[in-house]
CSV table of C-alpha atoms in Angstrom, one decimal:
chain,number,residue,atom,x,y,z
A,557,MET,CA,39.1,-133.5,84.5
A,558,LYS,CA,38.5,-132.4,88.2
A,559,LEU,CA,41.0,-134.1,90.6
A,560,THR,CA,38.5,-136.4,92.4
A,561,GLU,CA,37.1,-137.7,89.2
A,562,PHE,CA,40.8,-138.4,88.3
A,563,PHE,CA,41.3,-139.9,91.8
A,564,LEU,CA,38.2,-142.1,91.2
A,565,ALA,CA,39.3,-143.4,88.1
A,566,GLU,CA,42.9,-144.1,89.4
A,567,LEU,CA,41.6,-145.9,92.5
A,568,ASP,CA,39.5,-148.3,90.2
A,569,ARG,CA,42.3,-149.3,88.0
A,570,GLU,CA,44.8,-149.5,91.3
A,571,ALA,CA,41.9,-151.8,92.9
A,572,ALA,CA,41.9,-154.0,89.8
A,573,SER,CA,45.3,-154.3,89.5
A,574,SER,CA,45.8,-155.3,93.5
A,575,ARG,CA,43.0,-157.7,93.0
A,576,GLN,CA,44.9,-159.4,90.6
A,577,ALA,CA,48.2,-159.4,92.7
A,578,LEU,CA,46.4,-160.8,95.9
A,579,GLN,CA,44.1,-163.4,94.1
A,580,ARG,CA,47.5,-165.2,93.8
A,581,VAL,CA,49.0,-165.1,97.1
A,582,PRO,CA,49.8,-168.3,98.6
A,583,GLU,CA,47.6,-168.7,101.5
A,584,ASP,CA,49.9,-170.6,103.9
A,585,ARG,CA,53.3,-168.2,103.7
A,586,ASN,CA,52.5,-165.1,105.6
A,587,ASP,CA,55.6,-165.8,107.3
A,588,TRP,CA,57.5,-166.0,104.4
A,589,LYS,CA,60.1,-163.4,102.9
A,590,PRO,CA,63.0,-163.3,100.7
A,591,HIS,CA,65.7,-161.8,102.9
A,592,PRO,CA,65.8,-161.2,106.5
A,593,LYS,CA,65.6,-157.2,105.6
A,594,SER,CA,62.3,-157.6,103.7
A,595,MET,CA,58.9,-157.8,105.3
A,596,PRO,CA,56.6,-161.0,105.6
A,597,LEU,CA,54.4,-161.8,102.7
A,598,GLY,CA,51.4,-161.7,105.0
A,599,TYR,CA,52.2,-158.2,106.0
A,600,LEU,CA,53.1,-156.8,102.4
A,601,ALA,CA,49.7,-158.4,101.2
A,602,SER,CA,47.9,-156.7,103.7
A,603,LEU,CA,49.8,-153.6,103.0
A,604,VAL,CA,48.5,-154.0,99.6
A,605,ALA,CA,44.9,-154.8,100.5
A,606,THR,CA,44.7,-151.6,102.6
A,607,MET,CA,46.7,-148.9,101.7
A,608,PRO,CA,43.5,-147.5,99.3
A,609,SER,CA,42.0,-146.7,103.0
A,610,TRP,CA,44.9,-144.2,103.7
A,611,ILE,CA,42.9,-141.6,101.2
A,612,VAL,CA,40.3,-141.3,103.9
A,613,SER,CA,42.7,-139.8,106.5
A,614,MET,CA,44.2,-137.7,103.6
A,615,VAL,CA,40.8,-136.2,102.9
A,616,LYS,CA,39.2,-136.3,106.6
A,617,GLN,CA,41.7,-134.9,108.5
A,618,ASP,CA,44.6,-132.4,108.5
A,619,GLU,CA,47.4,-135.1,109.6
A,620,LEU,CA,48.1,-138.3,110.7
A,621,ASP,CA,50.5,-139.1,113.5
A,622,LEU,CA,51.8,-142.6,113.8
A,623,LYS,CA,52.4,-142.4,117.5
A,624,SER,CA,48.6,-141.4,118.1
A,625,PRO,CA,45.9,-143.4,119.2
A,626,ALA,CA,44.2,-142.8,115.8
A,627,ALA,CA,47.3,-144.5,113.8
A,628,ALA,CA,45.8,-147.7,115.6
A,629,LYS,CA,43.6,-148.1,112.9
A,630,PHE,CA,46.4,-148.8,110.5
A,631,LYS,CA,47.7,-151.5,111.9
A,632,PRO,CA,48.3,-154.8,109.4
A,633,LEU,CA,45.4,-157.2,108.7
A,634,GLU,CA,45.8,-160.6,110.3
A,635,TRP,CA,44.3,-162.9,107.6
A,636,ARG,CA,44.7,-166.6,106.5
A,637,LYS,CA,42.6,-166.6,103.7
A,638,ARG,CA,42.6,-164.9,100.1
A,639,GLU,CA,38.8,-164.0,100.5
A,640,GLU,CA,39.9,-161.7,103.6
A,641,LEU,CA,42.6,-159.9,101.4
A,642,ILE,CA,40.0,-159.0,98.9
A,643,ALA,CA,37.3,-158.4,101.6
A,644,ALA,CA,39.8,-155.6,102.8
A,645,LEU,CA,40.9,-154.4,100.0
A,646,ASP,CA,37.1,-153.8,98.8
A,647,THR,CA,36.4,-152.0,102.2
A,648,ALA,CA,39.6,-150.0,101.7
A,649,VAL,CA,38.2,-148.8,98.2
A,650,ALA,CA,34.7,-148.4,99.3
A,651,GLU,CA,35.9,-146.0,102.4
A,652,ALA,CA,38.3,-144.1,100.1
A,653,ARG,CA,35.7,-144.1,97.1
A,654,GLU,CA,33.4,-142.2,99.8
A,655,ALA,CA,35.5,-139.7,100.8
A,656,LEU,CA,36.7,-138.7,97.2
A,657,GLN,CA,33.1,-138.5,96.2
A,658,ASN,CA,32.4,-136.5,99.6
A,659,THR,CA,35.4,-133.9,99.1
A,660,THR,CA,36.3,-131.0,96.7
A,661,ASP,CA,39.3,-130.2,94.5
A,662,ASP,CA,40.0,-127.0,96.6
A,663,HIS,CA,39.8,-129.0,99.4
A,664,LEU,CA,42.2,-131.8,98.1
A,665,LEU,CA,44.3,-128.8,97.4
A,666,THR,CA,44.8,-127.9,101.0
A,667,SER,CA,47.9,-128.7,103.1
A,668,TRP,CA,47.8,-132.0,104.8
A,669,ARG,CA,50.9,-133.5,107.4
A,670,PHE,CA,52.5,-136.5,108.0
A,671,VAL,CA,53.7,-136.7,111.6
A,672,VAL,CA,55.7,-139.2,113.8
A,673,GLY,CA,55.6,-138.5,117.7
A,674,GLY,CA,54.8,-134.5,116.8
A,675,HIS,CA,57.4,-134.5,114.1
A,676,VAL,CA,56.4,-133.3,110.6
A,677,VAL,CA,58.2,-136.0,108.2
A,678,SER,CA,56.2,-134.1,105.4
A,679,GLU,CA,53.4,-131.6,104.5
A,680,ASN,CA,52.4,-131.4,101.0
A,681,PRO,CA,48.8,-130.6,99.3
A,682,ARG,CA,46.3,-133.5,99.8
A,683,GLN,CA,46.1,-134.5,95.9
A,684,THR,CA,49.7,-134.9,96.4
A,685,MET,CA,50.1,-137.1,99.0
A,686,ILE,CA,47.1,-139.0,97.4
A,687,ALA,CA,49.0,-139.1,94.2
A,688,ASP,CA,52.4,-140.1,96.1
A,689,SER,CA,51.7,-141.5,99.5
A,690,VAL,CA,48.8,-144.0,98.1
A,691,PHE,CA,48.8,-144.5,94.7
A,692,SER,CA,52.9,-144.5,93.6
A,693,HIS,CA,53.7,-145.9,97.1
A,694,LEU,CA,50.7,-148.9,96.5
A,695,ALA,CA,52.5,-149.7,93.0
A,696,HIS,CA,55.5,-150.1,94.5
A,697,HIS,CA,54.2,-152.6,96.9
A,698,ARG,CA,52.5,-154.0,94.6
A,699,GLY,CA,55.4,-154.5,92.9
A,700,GLN,CA,57.1,-156.2,95.5
A,701,LEU,CA,54.2,-158.8,95.9
A,702,THR,CA,54.7,-159.6,92.3
A,703,VAL,CA,58.0,-160.4,92.9
A,704,TYR,CA,57.4,-162.7,96.0
A,705,LEU,CA,54.6,-164.5,93.8
A,706,ARG,CA,57.0,-164.8,91.7
A,707,LEU,CA,59.7,-166.7,94.1
A,708,ASN,CA,56.7,-168.5,96.0
A,709,ASP,CA,56.1,-170.0,92.3
A,710,SER,CA,52.8,-168.5,91.8
A,711,SER,CA,51.8,-166.8,89.0
A,712,VAL,CA,52.5,-163.2,88.2
A,713,PRO,CA,49.3,-161.4,86.8
A,714,ALA,CA,49.5,-159.1,83.7
A,715,LEU,CA,49.3,-155.6,85.3
A,716,TYR,CA,51.3,-152.8,83.1
A,717,GLY,CA,52.0,-155.1,80.2
A,718,PRO,CA,52.7,-158.9,79.7
A,719,SER,CA,54.0,-161.2,82.3
A,720,ALA,CA,55.7,-164.8,82.1
A,721,ASP,CA,52.3,-165.8,83.0
A,722,GLU,CA,50.0,-164.0,81.1
A,723,GLY,CA,49.4,-162.1,77.8
A,724,ARG,CA,52.8,-162.8,76.3
A,725,MET,CA,52.8,-161.6,72.5
A,726,ASN,CA,54.4,-165.1,71.2
């Protein structure tokens, strides 16, 4: 299987899981957080919705410097309604899909850098960055989001197996 095919299939699976979680996010709790050091619910939901778009930068650019004007695109989405989160997810997935469909496996094996103010934080093959910094990172934040859902009395979707709310095998 080609890397591009693998990543497109992974994008579909991750998008479906993210959609299930985002559809349950309470609309009136954007500032809520479980601990003073935790990120607010609204920001976390926005992150889950938009993270697939990071693939575009990893495919089309050689680096992303978080202190550059280009990084302004990655500011958090301000949202009030769940539909806005779902629309942002759909846009992010469509952009990622287009980038992956228009690249090659050879290109995905070339280096990509994550930079902050000129300082290289990490440099790896694009395929590694997509796997780690998008898909694994997205699963991590989606897991955080499901904890936030539980703590706000929202149902938790059965993403990788049964949850206390769905798919229980009694």
